[in-house]
mmCIF file with all atom_site columns, C-alpha atoms and ligand atoms in Angstrom:
data_model
loop_
_atom_site.group_PDB
_atom_site.id
_atom_site.type_symbol
_atom_site.label_atom_id
_atom_site.label_alt_id
_atom_site.label_comp_id
_atom_site.label_asym_id
_atom_site.label_entity_id
_atom_site.label_seq_id
_atom_site.pdbx_PDB_ins_code
_atom_site.Cartn_x
_atom_site.Cartn_y
_atom_site.Cartn_z
_atom_site.occupancy
_atom_site.B_iso_or_equiv
_atom_site.pdbx_formal_charge
_atom_site.auth_seq_id
_atom_site.auth_comp_id
_atom_site.auth_asym_id
_atom_site.auth_atom_id
_atom_site.pdbx_PDB_model_num
ATOM   1   C CA  . UNK A 1 1   ? -15.866 14.849  -20.854 1.00 76.00 ? 222 UNK A CA  1
ATOM   2   C CA  . UNK A 1 2   ? -15.466 12.881  -17.791 1.00 77.00 ? 223 UNK A CA  1
ATOM   3   C CA  . UNK A 1 3   ? -13.567 14.484  -14.872 1.00 81.00 ? 224 UNK A CA  1
ATOM   4   C CA  . UNK A 1 4   ? -12.686 12.897  -11.662 1.00 82.00 ? 225 UNK A CA  1
ATOM   5   C CA  . UNK A 1 5   ? -10.503 13.333  -8.524  1.00 84.00 ? 226 UNK A CA  1
ATOM   6   C CA  . UNK A 1 6   ? -7.896  10.832  -7.890  1.00 92.00 ? 227 UNK A CA  1
ATOM   7   C CA  . UNK A 1 7   ? -8.225  7.958   -5.628  1.00 95.00 ? 228 UNK A CA  1
ATOM   8   C CA  . UNK A 1 8   ? -5.853  6.498   -3.163  1.00 97.00 ? 229 UNK A CA  1
ATOM   9   C CA  . UNK A 1 9   ? -5.256  2.784   -3.346  1.00 98.00 ? 230 UNK A CA  1
ATOM   10  C CA  . UNK A 1 10  ? -3.979  1.591   -0.310  1.00 98.00 ? 231 UNK A CA  1
ATOM   11  C CA  . UNK A 1 11  ? -2.306  -1.995  -0.335  1.00 98.00 ? 232 UNK A CA  1
ATOM   12  C CA  . UNK A 1 12  ? -1.281  -3.807  3.099   1.00 98.00 ? 233 UNK A CA  1
ATOM   13  C CA  . UNK A 1 13  ? -0.429  -7.376  3.627   1.00 97.00 ? 234 UNK A CA  1
ATOM   14  C CA  . UNK A 1 14  ? 1.387   -9.283  6.243   1.00 93.00 ? 235 UNK A CA  1
ATOM   15  C CA  . UNK A 1 15  ? 5.207   -9.725  5.487   1.00 89.00 ? 236 UNK A CA  1
ATOM   16  C CA  . UNK A 1 16  ? 5.676   -12.188 2.799   1.00 91.00 ? 237 UNK A CA  1
ATOM   17  C CA  . UNK A 1 17  ? 2.442   -12.191 1.172   1.00 94.00 ? 238 UNK A CA  1
ATOM   18  C CA  . UNK A 1 18  ? 3.971   -10.748 -2.108  1.00 93.00 ? 239 UNK A CA  1
ATOM   19  C CA  . UNK A 1 19  ? 2.868   -7.215  -1.697  1.00 95.00 ? 240 UNK A CA  1
ATOM   20  C CA  . UNK A 1 20  ? 5.884   -5.491  -3.011  1.00 93.00 ? 241 UNK A CA  1
ATOM   21  C CA  . UNK A 1 21  ? 5.919   -7.799  -6.007  1.00 95.00 ? 242 UNK A CA  1
ATOM   22  C CA  . UNK A 1 22  ? 2.195   -7.043  -6.658  1.00 97.00 ? 243 UNK A CA  1
ATOM   23  C CA  . UNK A 1 23  ? 2.622   -3.282  -6.295  1.00 97.00 ? 244 UNK A CA  1
ATOM   24  C CA  . UNK A 1 24  ? 5.439   -3.222  -8.743  1.00 96.00 ? 245 UNK A CA  1
ATOM   25  C CA  . UNK A 1 25  ? 3.670   -5.643  -11.243 1.00 97.00 ? 246 UNK A CA  1
ATOM   26  C CA  . UNK A 1 26  ? 0.385   -3.388  -11.057 1.00 98.00 ? 247 UNK A CA  1
ATOM   27  C CA  . UNK A 1 27  ? 2.273   -0.324  -12.055 1.00 97.00 ? 248 UNK A CA  1
ATOM   28  C CA  . UNK A 1 28  ? 3.580   -1.943  -14.868 1.00 97.00 ? 249 UNK A CA  1
ATOM   29  C CA  . UNK A 1 29  ? 0.203   -2.816  -15.899 1.00 95.00 ? 250 UNK A CA  1
ATOM   30  C CA  . UNK A 1 30  ? -1.273  0.605   -15.203 1.00 97.00 ? 251 UNK A CA  1
ATOM   31  C CA  . UNK A 1 31  ? 1.452   3.102   -15.880 1.00 94.00 ? 252 UNK A CA  1
ATOM   32  C CA  . UNK A 1 32  ? -0.484  6.172   -15.327 1.00 94.00 ? 253 UNK A CA  1
ATOM   33  C CA  . UNK A 1 33  ? -0.951  4.980   -11.498 1.00 96.00 ? 254 UNK A CA  1
ATOM   34  C CA  . UNK A 1 34  ? 1.391   7.364   -9.374  1.00 96.00 ? 255 UNK A CA  1
ATOM   35  C CA  . UNK A 1 35  ? 3.107   5.828   -6.404  1.00 97.00 ? 256 UNK A CA  1
ATOM   36  C CA  . UNK A 1 36  ? 3.670   7.240   -2.817  1.00 98.00 ? 257 UNK A CA  1
ATOM   37  C CA  . UNK A 1 37  ? 7.211   6.792   -1.989  1.00 98.00 ? 258 UNK A CA  1
ATOM   38  C CA  . UNK A 1 38  ? 7.405   6.450   1.891   1.00 98.00 ? 259 UNK A CA  1
ATOM   39  C CA  . UNK A 1 39  ? 9.874   8.243   4.412   1.00 98.00 ? 260 UNK A CA  1
ATOM   40  C CA  . UNK A 1 40  ? 11.479  5.643   6.628   1.00 98.00 ? 261 UNK A CA  1
ATOM   41  C CA  . UNK A 1 41  ? 14.288  5.586   9.151   1.00 98.00 ? 262 UNK A CA  1
ATOM   42  C CA  . UNK A 1 42  ? 15.231  1.803   8.082   1.00 95.00 ? 263 UNK A CA  1
ATOM   43  C CA  . UNK A 1 43  ? 18.391  1.619   6.398   1.00 95.00 ? 264 UNK A CA  1
ATOM   44  C CA  . UNK A 1 44  ? 18.419  0.722   2.577   1.00 95.00 ? 265 UNK A CA  1
ATOM   45  C CA  . UNK A 1 45  ? 18.602  -2.822  1.712   1.00 90.00 ? 266 UNK A CA  1
ATOM   46  C CA  . UNK A 1 46  ? 20.862  -3.826  -1.106  1.00 89.00 ? 267 UNK A CA  1
ATOM   47  C CA  . UNK A 1 47  ? 19.519  -2.738  -4.534  1.00 92.00 ? 268 UNK A CA  1
ATOM   48  C CA  . UNK A 1 48  ? 17.251  -0.045  -2.991  1.00 93.00 ? 269 UNK A CA  1
ATOM   49  C CA  . UNK A 1 49  ? 17.286  3.386   -4.346  1.00 97.00 ? 270 UNK A CA  1
ATOM   50  C CA  . UNK A 1 50  ? 16.810  6.686   -2.200  1.00 98.00 ? 271 UNK A CA  1
ATOM   51  C CA  . UNK A 1 51  ? 13.804  8.559   -3.684  1.00 97.00 ? 272 UNK A CA  1
ATOM   52  C CA  . UNK A 1 52  ? 12.591  5.467   -5.737  1.00 96.00 ? 273 UNK A CA  1
ATOM   53  C CA  . UNK A 1 53  ? 11.918  2.863   -3.081  1.00 95.00 ? 274 UNK A CA  1
ATOM   54  C CA  . UNK A 1 54  ? 11.805  4.995   -0.146  1.00 97.00 ? 275 UNK A CA  1
ATOM   55  C CA  . UNK A 1 55  ? 13.086  8.444   1.275   1.00 98.00 ? 276 UNK A CA  1
ATOM   56  C CA  . UNK A 1 56  ? 15.750  7.060   3.634   1.00 98.00 ? 277 UNK A CA  1
ATOM   57  C CA  . UNK A 1 57  ? 15.863  9.561   6.539   1.00 98.00 ? 278 UNK A CA  1
ATOM   58  C CA  . UNK A 1 58  ? 17.193  9.912   9.942   1.00 98.00 ? 279 UNK A CA  1
ATOM   59  C CA  . UNK A 1 59  ? 15.062  9.480   12.804  1.00 98.00 ? 280 UNK A CA  1
ATOM   60  C CA  . UNK A 1 60  ? 15.545  13.594  13.705  1.00 98.00 ? 281 UNK A CA  1
ATOM   61  C CA  . UNK A 1 61  ? 14.412  14.195  10.142  1.00 98.00 ? 282 UNK A CA  1
ATOM   62  C CA  . UNK A 1 62  ? 11.516  12.060  10.414  1.00 98.00 ? 283 UNK A CA  1
ATOM   63  C CA  . UNK A 1 63  ? 10.353  13.500  13.617  1.00 98.00 ? 284 UNK A CA  1
ATOM   64  C CA  . UNK A 1 64  ? 10.778  17.053  12.061  1.00 98.00 ? 285 UNK A CA  1
ATOM   65  C CA  . UNK A 1 65  ? 8.236   16.085  9.227   1.00 98.00 ? 286 UNK A CA  1
ATOM   66  C CA  . UNK A 1 66  ? 6.000   14.469  11.826  1.00 98.00 ? 287 UNK A CA  1
ATOM   67  C CA  . UNK A 1 67  ? 5.891   17.674  14.012  1.00 98.00 ? 288 UNK A CA  1
ATOM   68  C CA  . UNK A 1 68  ? 5.515   20.056  11.123  1.00 98.00 ? 289 UNK A CA  1
ATOM   69  C CA  . UNK A 1 69  ? 2.410   18.018  10.126  1.00 97.00 ? 290 UNK A CA  1
ATOM   70  C CA  . UNK A 1 70  ? 3.755   16.858  6.693   1.00 98.00 ? 291 UNK A CA  1
ATOM   71  C CA  . UNK A 1 71  ? 2.711   13.211  7.130   1.00 98.00 ? 292 UNK A CA  1
ATOM   72  C CA  . UNK A 1 72  ? -0.731  11.971  6.161   1.00 98.00 ? 293 UNK A CA  1
ATOM   73  C CA  . UNK A 1 73  ? 0.037   8.795   8.469   1.00 98.00 ? 294 UNK A CA  1
ATOM   74  C CA  . UNK A 1 74  ? 3.029   7.331   10.138  1.00 98.00 ? 295 UNK A CA  1
ATOM   75  C CA  . UNK A 1 75  ? 3.673   4.221   12.017  1.00 98.00 ? 296 UNK A CA  1
ATOM   76  C CA  . UNK A 1 76  ? 6.278   2.014   13.816  1.00 96.00 ? 297 UNK A CA  1
ATOM   77  C CA  . UNK A 1 77  ? 6.797   -1.378  11.984  1.00 91.00 ? 298 UNK A CA  1
ATOM   78  C CA  . UNK A 1 78  ? 9.186   -3.867  12.792  1.00 83.00 ? 299 UNK A CA  1
ATOM   79  C CA  . UNK A 1 79  ? 11.249  -1.213  15.051  1.00 89.00 ? 300 UNK A CA  1
ATOM   80  C CA  . UNK A 1 80  ? 11.449  1.382   12.166  1.00 95.00 ? 301 UNK A CA  1
ATOM   81  C CA  . UNK A 1 81  ? 9.502   4.623   11.533  1.00 98.00 ? 302 UNK A CA  1
ATOM   82  C CA  . UNK A 1 82  ? 7.524   4.807   8.302   1.00 98.00 ? 303 UNK A CA  1
ATOM   83  C CA  . UNK A 1 83  ? 5.516   7.773   6.765   1.00 98.00 ? 304 UNK A CA  1
ATOM   84  C CA  . UNK A 1 84  ? 3.489   8.894   3.874   1.00 98.00 ? 305 UNK A CA  1
ATOM   85  C CA  . UNK A 1 85  ? 3.999   12.618  2.773   1.00 98.00 ? 306 UNK A CA  1
ATOM   86  C CA  . UNK A 1 86  ? 0.658   14.407  2.875   1.00 98.00 ? 307 UNK A CA  1
ATOM   87  C CA  . UNK A 1 87  ? 1.957   16.944  0.002   1.00 97.00 ? 308 UNK A CA  1
ATOM   88  C CA  . UNK A 1 88  ? 2.596   14.059  -2.485  1.00 96.00 ? 309 UNK A CA  1
ATOM   89  C CA  . UNK A 1 89  ? -0.840  12.594  -1.903  1.00 97.00 ? 310 UNK A CA  1
ATOM   90  C CA  . UNK A 1 90  ? -2.933  16.026  -2.106  1.00 95.00 ? 311 UNK A CA  1
ATOM   91  C CA  . UNK A 1 91  ? -1.038  16.675  -5.299  1.00 95.00 ? 312 UNK A CA  1
ATOM   92  C CA  . UNK A 1 92  ? -1.790  13.512  -7.182  1.00 95.00 ? 313 UNK A CA  1
ATOM   93  C CA  . UNK A 1 93  ? -5.667  13.836  -5.999  1.00 93.00 ? 314 UNK A CA  1
ATOM   94  C CA  . UNK A 1 94  ? -5.867  17.432  -7.257  1.00 91.00 ? 315 UNK A CA  1
ATOM   95  C CA  . UNK A 1 95  ? -4.500  16.207  -10.473 1.00 92.00 ? 316 UNK A CA  1
ATOM   96  C CA  . UNK A 1 96  ? -6.865  13.612  -10.904 1.00 91.00 ? 317 UNK A CA  1
ATOM   97  C CA  . UNK A 1 97  ? -4.129  10.605  -10.618 1.00 94.00 ? 318 UNK A CA  1
ATOM   98  C CA  . UNK A 1 98  ? -4.753  7.666   -8.514  1.00 96.00 ? 319 UNK A CA  1
ATOM   99  C CA  . UNK A 1 99  ? -1.868  6.916   -6.406  1.00 98.00 ? 320 UNK A CA  1
ATOM   100 C CA  . UNK A 1 100 ? -0.842  3.504   -5.016  1.00 98.00 ? 321 UNK A CA  1
ATOM   101 C CA  . UNK A 1 101 ? 0.511   3.401   -1.320  1.00 98.00 ? 322 UNK A CA  1
ATOM   102 C CA  . UNK A 1 102 ? 2.183   0.123   0.058   1.00 97.00 ? 323 UNK A CA  1
ATOM   103 C CA  . UNK A 1 103 ? 1.601   0.770   3.868   1.00 97.00 ? 324 UNK A CA  1
ATOM   104 C CA  . UNK A 1 104 ? 0.939   -1.233  6.857   1.00 96.00 ? 325 UNK A CA  1
ATOM   105 C CA  . UNK A 1 105 ? -2.360  -1.600  8.790   1.00 97.00 ? 326 UNK A CA  1
ATOM   106 C CA  . UNK A 1 106 ? -1.874  0.978   11.243  1.00 97.00 ? 327 UNK A CA  1
ATOM   107 C CA  . UNK A 1 107 ? -1.326  3.421   8.468   1.00 98.00 ? 328 UNK A CA  1
ATOM   108 C CA  . UNK A 1 108 ? -4.276  2.155   6.305   1.00 98.00 ? 329 UNK A CA  1
ATOM   109 C CA  . UNK A 1 109 ? -6.696  2.841   9.259   1.00 97.00 ? 330 UNK A CA  1
ATOM   110 C CA  . UNK A 1 110 ? -5.223  6.366   9.781   1.00 98.00 ? 331 UNK A CA  1
ATOM   111 C CA  . UNK A 1 111 ? -5.730  7.017   6.073   1.00 98.00 ? 332 UNK A CA  1
ATOM   112 C CA  . UNK A 1 112 ? -9.098  5.557   6.042   1.00 97.00 ? 333 UNK A CA  1
ATOM   113 C CA  . UNK A 1 113 ? -10.017 8.290   8.658   1.00 97.00 ? 334 UNK A CA  1
ATOM   114 C CA  . UNK A 1 114 ? -8.468  11.331  6.756   1.00 97.00 ? 335 UNK A CA  1
ATOM   115 C CA  . UNK A 1 115 ? -9.620  10.060  3.405   1.00 96.00 ? 336 UNK A CA  1
ATOM   116 C CA  . UNK A 1 116 ? -12.888 8.328   3.679   1.00 95.00 ? 337 UNK A CA  1
ATOM   117 C CA  . UNK A 1 117 ? -13.023 7.621   -0.020  1.00 94.00 ? 338 UNK A CA  1
ATOM   118 C CA  . UNK A 1 118 ? -9.717  5.707   -0.224  1.00 97.00 ? 339 UNK A CA  1
ATOM   119 C CA  . UNK A 1 119 ? -9.855  2.405   -1.380  1.00 98.00 ? 340 UNK A CA  1
ATOM   120 C CA  . UNK A 1 120 ? -8.277  -0.424  0.822   1.00 98.00 ? 341 UNK A CA  1
ATOM   121 C CA  . UNK A 1 121 ? -6.937  -3.807  -0.619  1.00 98.00 ? 342 UNK A CA  1
ATOM   122 C CA  . UNK A 1 122 ? -5.713  -6.724  1.782   1.00 98.00 ? 343 UNK A CA  1
ATOM   123 C CA  . UNK A 1 123 ? -3.380  -9.094  0.356   1.00 98.00 ? 344 UNK A CA  1
ATOM   124 C CA  . UNK A 1 124 ? -2.789  -12.375 1.856   1.00 97.00 ? 345 UNK A CA  1
ATOM   125 C CA  . UNK A 1 125 ? -1.020  -15.700 1.080   1.00 96.00 ? 346 UNK A CA  1
ATOM   126 C CA  . UNK A 1 126 ? -3.364  -18.927 0.642   1.00 96.00 ? 347 UNK A CA  1
ATOM   127 C CA  . UNK A 1 127 ? -2.221  -20.070 3.955   1.00 96.00 ? 348 UNK A CA  1
ATOM   128 C CA  . UNK A 1 128 ? 0.109   -19.615 7.028   1.00 95.00 ? 349 UNK A CA  1
ATOM   129 C CA  . UNK A 1 129 ? 2.282   -22.471 5.969   1.00 95.00 ? 350 UNK A CA  1
ATOM   130 C CA  . UNK A 1 130 ? 2.676   -21.018 2.653   1.00 95.00 ? 351 UNK A CA  1
ATOM   131 C CA  . UNK A 1 131 ? 3.578   -17.573 4.133   1.00 95.00 ? 352 UNK A CA  1
ATOM   132 C CA  . UNK A 1 132 ? 6.162   -19.389 6.405   1.00 94.00 ? 353 UNK A CA  1
ATOM   133 C CA  . UNK A 1 133 ? 7.737   -21.046 3.356   1.00 93.00 ? 354 UNK A CA  1
ATOM   134 C CA  . UNK A 1 134 ? 7.905   -17.782 1.385   1.00 92.00 ? 355 UNK A CA  1
ATOM   135 C CA  . UNK A 1 135 ? 9.565   -16.008 4.347   1.00 91.00 ? 356 UNK A CA  1
ATOM   136 C CA  . UNK A 1 136 ? 12.009  -18.844 4.683   1.00 91.00 ? 357 UNK A CA  1
ATOM   137 C CA  . UNK A 1 137 ? 12.687  -18.961 0.683   1.00 89.00 ? 358 UNK A CA  1
ATOM   138 C CA  . UNK A 1 138 ? 13.905  -15.178 1.135   1.00 79.00 ? 359 UNK A CA  1
ATOM   139 C CA  . UNK A 1 139 ? 16.940  -16.503 3.099   1.00 71.00 ? 360 UNK A CA  1
ATOM   140 C CA  . UNK A 1 140 ? 17.506  -13.165 4.390   1.00 72.00 ? 361 UNK A CA  1
ATOM   141 C CA  . UNK A 1 141 ? 16.351  -12.948 7.503   1.00 75.00 ? 362 UNK A CA  1
ATOM   142 C CA  . UNK A 1 142 ? 17.480  -14.792 10.931  1.00 85.00 ? 363 UNK A CA  1
ATOM   143 C CA  . UNK A 1 143 ? 15.053  -17.542 12.360  1.00 90.00 ? 364 UNK A CA  1
ATOM   144 C CA  . UNK A 1 144 ? 14.187  -14.918 15.212  1.00 90.00 ? 365 UNK A CA  1
ATOM   145 C CA  . UNK A 1 145 ? 12.965  -12.442 12.672  1.00 87.00 ? 366 UNK A CA  1
ATOM   146 C CA  . UNK A 1 146 ? 10.841  -14.950 10.744  1.00 90.00 ? 367 UNK A CA  1
ATOM   147 C CA  . UNK A 1 147 ? 9.286   -15.997 14.101  1.00 92.00 ? 368 UNK A CA  1
ATOM   148 C CA  . UNK A 1 148 ? 8.431   -12.272 14.682  1.00 90.00 ? 369 UNK A CA  1
ATOM   149 C CA  . UNK A 1 149 ? 7.062   -11.757 11.203  1.00 90.00 ? 370 UNK A CA  1
ATOM   150 C CA  . UNK A 1 150 ? 4.925   -14.888 11.541  1.00 94.00 ? 371 UNK A CA  1
ATOM   151 C CA  . UNK A 1 151 ? 3.469   -13.646 14.933  1.00 94.00 ? 372 UNK A CA  1
ATOM   152 C CA  . UNK A 1 152 ? 2.628   -10.263 13.371  1.00 92.00 ? 373 UNK A CA  1
ATOM   153 C CA  . UNK A 1 153 ? 0.981   -11.935 10.483  1.00 94.00 ? 374 UNK A CA  1
ATOM   154 C CA  . UNK A 1 154 ? -1.144  -13.803 12.705  1.00 96.00 ? 375 UNK A CA  1
ATOM   155 C CA  . UNK A 1 155 ? -2.314  -10.544 14.307  1.00 95.00 ? 376 UNK A CA  1
ATOM   156 C CA  . UNK A 1 156 ? -2.858  -8.718  10.978  1.00 95.00 ? 377 UNK A CA  1
ATOM   157 C CA  . UNK A 1 157 ? -4.807  -11.314 8.899   1.00 96.00 ? 378 UNK A CA  1
ATOM   158 C CA  . UNK A 1 158 ? -7.923  -11.152 11.103  1.00 96.00 ? 379 UNK A CA  1
ATOM   159 C CA  . UNK A 1 159 ? -7.948  -7.159  10.210  1.00 97.00 ? 380 UNK A CA  1
ATOM   160 C CA  . UNK A 1 160 ? -8.913  -8.219  6.657   1.00 97.00 ? 381 UNK A CA  1
ATOM   161 C CA  . UNK A 1 161 ? -12.608 -7.023  7.230   1.00 96.00 ? 382 UNK A CA  1
ATOM   162 C CA  . UNK A 1 162 ? -11.373 -3.304  7.696   1.00 97.00 ? 383 UNK A CA  1
ATOM   163 C CA  . UNK A 1 163 ? -10.462 -3.430  3.996   1.00 98.00 ? 384 UNK A CA  1
ATOM   164 C CA  . UNK A 1 164 ? -12.776 -2.880  0.852   1.00 98.00 ? 385 UNK A CA  1
ATOM   165 C CA  . UNK A 1 165 ? -11.154 -5.901  -1.034  1.00 98.00 ? 386 UNK A CA  1
ATOM   166 C CA  . UNK A 1 166 ? -9.257  -9.152  -0.334  1.00 98.00 ? 387 UNK A CA  1
ATOM   167 C CA  . UNK A 1 167 ? -6.964  -10.677 -2.715  1.00 98.00 ? 388 UNK A CA  1
ATOM   168 C CA  . UNK A 1 168 ? -5.397  -14.108 -2.288  1.00 97.00 ? 389 UNK A CA  1
ATOM   169 C CA  . UNK A 1 169 ? -1.950  -14.419 -3.651  1.00 97.00 ? 390 UNK A CA  1
ATOM   170 C CA  . UNK A 1 170 ? -1.871  -17.834 -5.074  1.00 96.00 ? 391 UNK A CA  1
ATOM   171 C CA  . UNK A 1 171 ? -0.079  -16.703 -8.354  1.00 96.00 ? 392 UNK A CA  1
ATOM   172 C CA  . UNK A 1 172 ? 1.516   -13.439 -8.977  1.00 97.00 ? 393 UNK A CA  1
ATOM   173 C CA  . UNK A 1 173 ? 0.163   -12.983 -12.560 1.00 97.00 ? 394 UNK A CA  1
ATOM   174 C CA  . UNK A 1 174 ? -3.524  -13.788 -11.313 1.00 98.00 ? 395 UNK A CA  1
ATOM   175 C CA  . UNK A 1 175 ? -3.238  -11.694 -8.355  1.00 98.00 ? 396 UNK A CA  1
ATOM   176 C CA  . UNK A 1 176 ? -1.721  -8.755  -10.145 1.00 98.00 ? 397 UNK A CA  1
ATOM   177 C CA  . UNK A 1 177 ? -4.897  -9.189  -12.566 1.00 98.00 ? 398 UNK A CA  1
ATOM   178 C CA  . UNK A 1 178 ? -7.224  -9.009  -9.627  1.00 98.00 ? 399 UNK A CA  1
ATOM   179 C CA  . UNK A 1 179 ? -5.570  -5.832  -8.369  1.00 98.00 ? 400 UNK A CA  1
ATOM   180 C CA  . UNK A 1 180 ? -5.643  -4.178  -11.701 1.00 98.00 ? 401 UNK A CA  1
ATOM   181 C CA  . UNK A 1 181 ? -9.362  -5.016  -12.068 1.00 98.00 ? 402 UNK A CA  1
ATOM   182 C CA  . UNK A 1 182 ? -10.143 -3.343  -8.714  1.00 98.00 ? 403 UNK A CA  1
ATOM   183 C CA  . UNK A 1 183 ? -8.193  -0.433  -9.509  1.00 97.00 ? 404 UNK A CA  1
ATOM   184 C CA  . UNK A 1 184 ? -10.132 -0.253  -13.100 1.00 96.00 ? 405 UNK A CA  1
ATOM   185 C CA  . UNK A 1 185 ? -13.509 -0.737  -11.578 1.00 96.00 ? 406 UNK A CA  1
ATOM   186 C CA  . UNK A 1 186 ? -13.059 2.108   -8.854  1.00 95.00 ? 407 UNK A CA  1
ATOM   187 C CA  . UNK A 1 187 ? -12.262 4.348   -11.776 1.00 92.00 ? 408 UNK A CA  1
ATOM   188 C CA  . UNK A 1 188 ? -15.525 3.644   -13.182 1.00 91.00 ? 409 UNK A CA  1
ATOM   189 C CA  . UNK A 1 189 ? -17.465 4.158   -10.042 1.00 91.00 ? 410 UNK A CA  1
ATOM   190 C CA  . UNK A 1 190 ? -20.094 6.860   -10.599 1.00 87.00 ? 411 UNK A CA  1
ATOM   191 C CA  . UNK A 1 191 ? -19.571 8.709   -7.330  1.00 84.00 ? 412 UNK A CA  1
ATOM   192 C CA  . UNK A 1 192 ? -16.078 9.383   -8.274  1.00 83.00 ? 413 UNK A CA  1
ATOM   193 C CA  . UNK A 1 193 ? -17.243 10.808  -11.669 1.00 84.00 ? 414 UNK A CA  1
ATOM   194 C CA  . UNK A 1 194 ? -18.589 14.235  -13.120 1.00 84.00 ? 415 UNK A CA  1
ATOM   195 C CA  . UNK A 1 195 ? -19.936 13.940  -16.444 1.00 83.00 ? 416 UNK A CA  1
ATOM   196 C CA  . UNK A 1 196 ? -20.262 16.577  -19.130 1.00 80.00 ? 417 UNK A CA  1
ATOM   197 C CA  . UNK A 1 197 ? -21.409 15.863  -22.670 1.00 82.00 ? 418 UNK A CA  1
ATOM   198 C CA  . UNK A 1 198 ? -20.928 18.824  -25.134 1.00 79.00 ? 419 UNK A CA  1
ATOM   199 C CA  . UNK A 1 199 ? -24.218 17.876  -27.047 1.00 84.00 ? 420 UNK A CA  1
ATOM   200 C CA  . UNK A 1 200 ? -26.394 17.068  -23.989 1.00 81.00 ? 421 UNK A CA  1
ATOM   201 C CA  . UNK A 1 201 ? -27.922 19.902  -21.737 1.00 74.00 ? 422 UNK A CA  1
ATOM   202 C CA  . UNK A 1 202 ? -27.940 18.083  -18.359 1.00 63.00 ? 423 UNK A CA  1
ATOM   203 C CA  . UNK A 1 203 ? -24.543 18.347  -16.720 1.00 57.00 ? 424 UNK A CA  1
ATOM   204 C CA  . UNK A 1 204 ? -23.508 16.934  -13.361 1.00 58.00 ? 425 UNK A CA  1
HETATM 205 P P1  . 5GP B 2 .   ? 9.661   -2.983  4.504   1.00 57.93 ? 655 5GP B P1  1
HETATM 206 O O1  . 5GP B 2 .   ? 10.618  -2.008  5.231   1.00 57.93 ? 655 5GP B O1  1
HETATM 207 O O2  . 5GP B 2 .   ? 9.859   -4.575  4.733   1.00 57.93 ? 655 5GP B O2  1
HETATM 208 O O3  . 5GP B 2 .   ? 9.547   -2.542  3.029   1.00 57.93 ? 655 5GP B O3  1
HETATM 209 O O4  . 5GP B 2 .   ? 8.254   -2.666  4.767   1.00 57.93 ? 655 5GP B O4  1
HETATM 210 C C1  . 5GP B 2 .   ? 7.792   -2.965  6.138   1.00 57.93 ? 655 5GP B C1  1
HETATM 211 C C2  . 5GP B 2 .   ? 6.332   -2.484  6.260   1.00 57.93 ? 655 5GP B C2  1
HETATM 212 O O5  . 5GP B 2 .   ? 6.212   -1.268  6.444   1.00 57.93 ? 655 5GP B O5  1
HETATM 213 C C3  . 5GP B 2 .   ? 5.320   -3.076  5.336   1.00 57.93 ? 655 5GP B C3  1
HETATM 214 O O6  . 5GP B 2 .   ? 4.225   -3.464  5.800   1.00 57.93 ? 655 5GP B O6  1
HETATM 215 C C4  . 5GP B 2 .   ? 5.076   -1.749  4.392   1.00 57.93 ? 655 5GP B C4  1
HETATM 216 O O7  . 5GP B 2 .   ? 3.879   -1.886  3.788   1.00 57.93 ? 655 5GP B O7  1
HETATM 217 C C5  . 5GP B 2 .   ? 5.157   -0.593  5.567   1.00 57.93 ? 655 5GP B C5  1
HETATM 218 N N1  . 5GP B 2 .   ? 5.232   0.570   5.184   1.00 57.93 ? 655 5GP B N1  1
HETATM 219 C C6  . 5GP B 2 .   ? 5.998   1.175   4.268   1.00 57.93 ? 655 5GP B C6  1
HETATM 220 N N2  . 5GP B 2 .   ? 6.012   2.469   3.936   1.00 57.93 ? 655 5GP B N2  1
HETATM 221 C C7  . 5GP B 2 .   ? 5.202   2.786   4.929   1.00 57.93 ? 655 5GP B C7  1
HETATM 222 C C8  . 5GP B 2 .   ? 4.447   4.109   5.119   1.00 57.93 ? 655 5GP B C8  1
HETATM 223 O O8  . 5GP B 2 .   ? 4.716   5.052   4.738   1.00 57.93 ? 655 5GP B O8  1
HETATM 224 N N3  . 5GP B 2 .   ? 3.511   3.948   6.369   1.00 57.93 ? 655 5GP B N3  1
HETATM 225 C C9  . 5GP B 2 .   ? 3.091   2.986   6.959   1.00 57.93 ? 655 5GP B C9  1
HETATM 226 N N4  . 5GP B 2 .   ? 2.212   3.094   7.805   1.00 57.93 ? 655 5GP B N4  1
HETATM 227 N N5  . 5GP B 2 .   ? 3.801   1.820   6.642   1.00 57.93 ? 655 5GP B N5  1
HETATM 228 C C10 . 5GP B 2 .   ? 4.619   1.656   5.737   1.00 57.93 ? 655 5GP B C10 1
#
């Protein structure tokens, strides 16, 4: 009765704000949500699976995708290249499936230009002190890297106004509920729907 095209749900956040966890949790709440697996030249971290977490590719392979026009957006982040495959997005949208993207602010900007109806969500930690504490608790990064991520976060937080929604991640459960609520609300927006009732003359 109700038909709709899929929606791009773009999530960005400074490193350490909890974006990866929130994206994983919201996919558990909304199992029909597709996920865009990015291409990257970054080597896999322990536990990461090729094709599930990322498509891990060499720099020449990445360049080949880029020059072939296969990427809907791409960016260099923390010294590595990352990109989103355009075909994956187009397929999900055409099938009426919403698709979640975990990408940086440069990529979000490019997608906004290419897909004006994309929904952009920005996640932040409650304070810079809290963000620093979370980065230190990971215990995986050297001090220099933590400083670099904090400097980048200071540049990224002011970009929140370019986004449609802002979620403060004080608590994973609460922030996941907010992200799921945003997606559910967008699914009900009238300008994304076409309605056909079999027992009503008017169709739109
Ligand atoms: P990480 O390597 O730590 O998983 O991700 C580093 C940053 O790259 C994160 O901010 C993540 O959102 C971003 N990122 C991951 N995939 C893509 C992508 O396809 N495009 C862009 N522009 N950024 C991405």
